[in-house]
Amino acid sequence: MTDGTEAPLDLAPFDAAAYLTEAEDQDALLAEAFASGDAGFIAHALGAVARARGMAQLARETGIKRQQLYRALSRDGNPTLETLLKVTRALGLRVTAARTEMADPA
C-alpha cells in the first residue's frame, strides 16, 4: 500500500484432515492426543481423522448425525463415552486402558 501499511493477508483456515492421508499419520496424531490426556485435543484429533476418512461415511456407520459428530469431535467438543466408542469402532480403532506408573502409596 502507498501509505506505508501492509495489506492484510488472506488466510484460509487450516484443516489437518487434508494432510492426514496415511494411516500411520492418523495413528501418530491419535497416539499423541491420547497420551496428552487433554480431552479437547483427543476430540479434535478424532475429528481430524474422521474428516480425513469421510464424515458422511462415519455418520452412516455410527448412526450419529454429521452435525453432532462435527460438534462432538471439535476442540470444544465433549463426546459421550457411547459416541467415542462408536466413532473409534467405525474408524477401525480400539480404545484400551493401560496402567500408568503410580506414586509410592507409602
Coordinates of N, CA and C in Angstrom, one line a residue:
M1 N 0.8 -1.2 0.0 CA 0.0 0.0 0.0 C 0.9 1.2 0.0
T2 N 0.4 2.3 -0.5 CA 1.2 3.5 -0.6 C 1.3 4.3 0.7
D3 N 0.5 4.1 1.7 CA 0.6 4.8 2.9 C 1.5 4.2 3.9
G4 N 2.3 3.2 3.5 CA 3.2 2.5 4.4 C 2.7 1.3 5.2
T5 N 1.4 1.1 5.1 CA 0.9 -0.1 5.8 C 0.8 -1.2 4.8
E6 N 0.8 -2.4 5.4 CA 0.7 -3.6 4.5 C -0.7 -4.0 4.5
A7 N -1.1 -4.6 3.3 CA -2.4 -5.1 3.1 C -2.6 -6.4 4.0
P8 N -3.8 -6.6 4.6 CA -4.0 -7.8 5.4 C -3.9 -9.0 4.5
L9 N -3.4 -10.1 5.1 CA -3.2 -11.4 4.4 C -4.6 -12.1 4.4
D10 N -4.8 -12.7 3.2 CA -6.0 -13.6 3.1 C -5.5 -15.0 3.5
L11 N -6.0 -15.5 4.6 CA -5.6 -16.8 5.0 C -6.8 -17.7 5.1
A12 N -6.6 -18.9 4.6 CA -7.6 -20.0 4.7 C -7.5 -20.7 6.0
P13 N -8.5 -21.2 6.6 CA -8.4 -21.9 7.8 C -7.6 -23.2 7.6
F14 N -6.8 -23.6 8.5 CA -6.0 -24.8 8.4 C -6.8 -26.0 8.9
D15 N -6.9 -27.1 8.1 CA -7.5 -28.3 8.5 C -6.6 -29.4 8.3
A16 N -6.1 -30.0 9.5 CA -5.2 -31.1 9.5 C -5.7 -32.3 8.7
A17 N -7.0 -32.4 8.6 CA -7.6 -33.6 7.9 C -7.1 -33.7 6.4
A18 N -6.8 -32.6 5.8 CA -6.3 -32.6 4.4 C -4.9 -33.2 4.3
Y19 N -4.2 -33.3 5.4 CA -2.8 -33.8 5.4 C -2.7 -35.2 6.0
L20 N -3.8 -35.7 6.5 CA -3.8 -37.0 7.2 C -4.3 -38.1 6.3
T21 N -3.5 -38.2 5.2 CA -3.9 -39.2 4.2 C -3.4 -40.6 4.4
E22 N -2.4 -40.7 5.3 CA -1.8 -42.0 5.6 C -2.3 -42.5 6.9
A23 N -2.6 -43.8 7.0 CA -3.0 -44.4 8.3 C -2.0 -44.2 9.4
E24 N -0.7 -44.2 9.1 CA 0.4 -44.1 10.0 C 0.3 -42.6 10.6
D25 N 0.1 -41.6 9.8 CA 0.0 -40.3 10.3 C -1.3 -40.1 11.2
Q26 N -2.4 -40.7 10.8 CA -3.6 -40.7 11.7 C -3.3 -41.3 13.0
D27 N -2.7 -42.5 13.0 CA -2.3 -43.2 14.2 C -1.4 -42.4 15.1
A28 N -0.4 -41.7 14.5 CA 0.5 -40.9 15.3 C -0.2 -39.8 16.0
L29 N -1.1 -39.1 15.2 CA -1.8 -38.0 15.8 C -2.7 -38.5 17.0
L30 N -3.4 -39.6 16.8 CA -4.3 -40.1 17.8 C -3.5 -40.6 19.1
A31 N -2.3 -41.2 18.8 CA -1.5 -41.6 19.9 C -1.0 -40.4 20.8
E32 N -0.6 -39.4 20.1 CA -0.1 -38.2 20.8 C -1.3 -37.5 21.5
A33 N -2.5 -37.5 20.9 CA -3.6 -36.9 21.6 C -4.0 -37.7 22.9
F34 N -4.1 -39.0 22.8 CA -4.5 -39.8 23.9 C -3.4 -39.7 25.0
A35 N -2.1 -39.7 24.6 CA -1.0 -39.6 25.6 C -1.1 -38.3 26.3
S36 N -1.6 -37.2 25.7 CA -1.6 -35.9 26.3 C -2.6 -35.9 27.5
G37 N -3.7 -36.7 27.4 CA -4.7 -36.7 28.4 C -5.6 -35.5 28.3
D38 N -5.5 -34.7 27.3 CA -6.3 -33.5 27.1 C -7.5 -33.8 26.3
A39 N -8.7 -33.7 26.9 CA -9.9 -34.2 26.3 C -10.2 -33.4 25.0
G40 N -9.9 -32.1 25.0 CA -10.1 -31.3 23.8 C -9.3 -31.7 22.6
F41 N -8.0 -32.0 22.9 CA -7.0 -32.5 21.9 C -7.5 -33.8 21.4
I42 N -7.9 -34.7 22.3 CA -8.4 -36.0 21.8 C -9.6 -35.9 20.9
A43 N -10.6 -35.1 21.3 CA -11.8 -34.9 20.5 C -11.4 -34.3 19.1
H44 N -10.5 -33.3 19.2 CA -10.1 -32.6 17.9 C -9.3 -33.6 17.0
A45 N -8.5 -34.4 17.6 CA -7.7 -35.4 16.8 C -8.6 -36.4 16.1
L46 N -9.6 -36.9 16.9 CA -10.6 -37.8 16.4 C -11.4 -37.2 15.2
G47 N -11.7 -35.9 15.4 CA -12.4 -35.2 14.4 C -11.6 -35.0 13.1
A48 N -10.3 -34.7 13.2 CA -9.5 -34.6 12.1 C -9.3 -35.9 11.3
V49 N -9.2 -37.0 12.1 CA -9.1 -38.3 11.4 C -10.5 -38.7 10.8
A50 N -11.5 -38.4 11.4 CA -12.9 -38.6 10.9 C -13.1 -37.9 9.6
R51 N -12.7 -36.6 9.6 CA -12.8 -35.8 8.3 C -11.9 -36.3 7.2
A52 N -10.7 -36.8 7.6 CA -9.8 -37.3 6.6 C -10.4 -38.6 5.9
R53 N -11.1 -39.4 6.7 CA -11.7 -40.6 6.2 C -13.1 -40.5 5.6
G54 N -13.7 -39.4 6.0 CA -15.1 -39.1 5.4 C -16.1 -39.1 6.5
M55 N -16.6 -37.9 6.8 CA -17.5 -37.7 7.9 C -18.9 -38.3 7.5
A56 N -19.3 -38.2 6.3 CA -20.6 -38.7 5.9 C -20.6 -40.2 6.0
Q57 N -19.5 -40.9 5.7 CA -19.5 -42.4 5.9 C -19.5 -42.7 7.4
L58 N -18.8 -41.9 8.1 CA -18.7 -42.2 9.6 C -20.1 -42.0 10.2
A59 N -20.8 -41.0 9.7 CA -22.2 -40.8 10.2 C -23.1 -42.0 9.9
R60 N -23.0 -42.5 8.7 CA -23.8 -43.7 8.3 C -23.4 -44.9 9.2
E61 N -22.1 -45.1 9.4 CA -21.7 -46.3 10.2 C -22.0 -46.2 11.7
T62 N -22.0 -45.0 12.2 CA -22.3 -44.8 13.6 C -23.7 -44.6 14.0
G63 N -24.5 -44.1 13.0 CA -25.9 -43.7 13.2 C -26.0 -42.4 13.9
I64 N -24.9 -41.6 13.9 CA -24.9 -40.3 14.5 C -24.9 -39.3 13.4
K65 N -25.7 -38.2 13.6 CA -25.8 -37.2 12.5 C -24.5 -36.5 12.4
R66 N -24.2 -36.1 11.1 CA -22.9 -35.4 10.8 C -22.7 -34.2 11.7
Q67 N -23.8 -33.4 11.9 CA -23.7 -32.1 12.7 C -23.3 -32.5 14.1
Q68 N -23.8 -33.6 14.7 CA -23.5 -34.0 16.0 C -22.0 -34.4 16.1
L69 N -21.6 -35.1 15.0 CA -20.2 -35.6 15.0 C -19.2 -34.4 14.9
Y70 N -19.5 -33.4 14.1 CA -18.7 -32.3 14.0 C -18.6 -31.5 15.3
R71 N -19.7 -31.4 16.0 CA -19.8 -30.7 17.3 C -19.0 -31.5 18.4
A72 N -19.2 -32.8 18.4 CA -18.6 -33.6 19.5 C -17.1 -33.8 19.2
L73 N -16.7 -33.8 18.0 CA -15.3 -34.1 17.6 C -14.6 -32.8 17.3
S74 N -14.8 -31.8 18.0 CA -14.1 -30.5 17.9 C -13.3 -30.2 19.1
R75 N -12.4 -29.2 19.1 CA -11.6 -28.9 20.2 C -12.5 -28.6 21.4
D76 N -13.6 -28.0 21.2 CA -14.5 -27.7 22.4 C -15.5 -28.8 22.6
G77 N -15.5 -29.9 21.8 CA -16.4 -31.0 21.9 C -16.2 -31.8 23.2
N78 N -17.2 -32.5 23.5 CA -17.2 -33.4 24.7 C -18.0 -34.6 24.4
P79 N -17.4 -35.5 23.6 CA -18.2 -36.7 23.2 C -18.5 -37.6 24.3
T80 N -19.7 -38.2 24.3 CA -20.1 -39.1 25.4 C -19.2 -40.4 25.1
L81 N -19.1 -41.2 26.1 CA -18.4 -42.5 26.0 C -19.0 -43.3 24.9
E82 N -20.3 -43.3 24.8 CA -21.0 -44.0 23.7 C -20.6 -43.5 22.4
T83 N -20.5 -42.2 22.2 CA -20.1 -41.7 20.9 C -18.6 -42.0 20.6
L84 N -17.8 -41.9 21.6 CA -16.4 -42.2 21.5 C -16.2 -43.6 21.0
L85 N -16.9 -44.6 21.6 CA -16.8 -46.0 21.3 C -17.3 -46.3 19.9
K86 N -18.4 -45.6 19.5 CA -19.0 -45.8 18.2 C -18.0 -45.3 17.1
V87 N -17.5 -44.1 17.4 CA -16.6 -43.5 16.4 C -15.3 -44.3 16.3
T88 N -14.7 -44.7 17.4 CA -13.4 -45.4 17.3 C -13.7 -46.8 16.6
R89 N -14.8 -47.4 16.9 CA -15.1 -48.7 16.3 C -15.2 -48.5 14.7
A90 N -16.0 -47.5 14.3 CA -16.2 -47.2 12.9 C -14.9 -46.8 12.2
L91 N -13.9 -46.2 12.9 CA -12.7 -45.9 12.3 C -11.7 -47.0 12.4
G92 N -12.1 -48.2 12.9 CA -11.2 -49.3 12.9 C -10.2 -49.3 14.1
L93 N -10.6 -48.5 15.1 CA -9.7 -48.4 16.3 C -10.3 -49.1 17.5
R94 N -9.4 -49.3 18.5 CA -9.8 -49.9 19.7 C -9.3 -49.1 20.8
V95 N -10.2 -48.7 21.8 CA -9.8 -48.0 23.0 C -9.4 -49.0 24.0
T96 N -8.2 -48.8 24.6 CA -7.7 -49.7 25.6 C -7.2 -48.9 26.8
A97 N -7.1 -49.6 27.9 CA -6.5 -48.9 29.1 C -5.2 -49.6 29.5
A98 N -4.3 -48.8 29.9 CA -3.0 -49.3 30.4 C -2.7 -48.6 31.7
R99 N -2.1 -49.3 32.6 CA -1.7 -48.8 33.9 C -0.6 -47.8 33.7
T100 N -0.6 -46.7 34.4 CA 0.5 -45.7 34.4 C 1.3 -46.0 35.7
E101 N 2.4 -45.4 35.7 CA 3.2 -45.5 36.9 C 2.5 -44.7 38.0
M102 N 2.4 -45.4 39.1 CA 1.7 -44.7 40.3 C 2.7 -44.3 41.3
A103 N 2.4 -43.3 42.0 CA 3.3 -42.8 43.1 C 3.3 -43.9 44.2
D104 N 4.4 -44.0 44.9 CA 4.5 -44.9 46.0 C 3.4 -44.6 47.1
P105 N 2.6 -45.6 47.4 CA 1.5 -45.4 48.3 C 1.9 -45.1 49.7
A106 N 3.2 -45.3 50.1 CA 3.6 -45.1 51.5 C 3.7 -43.7 51.8

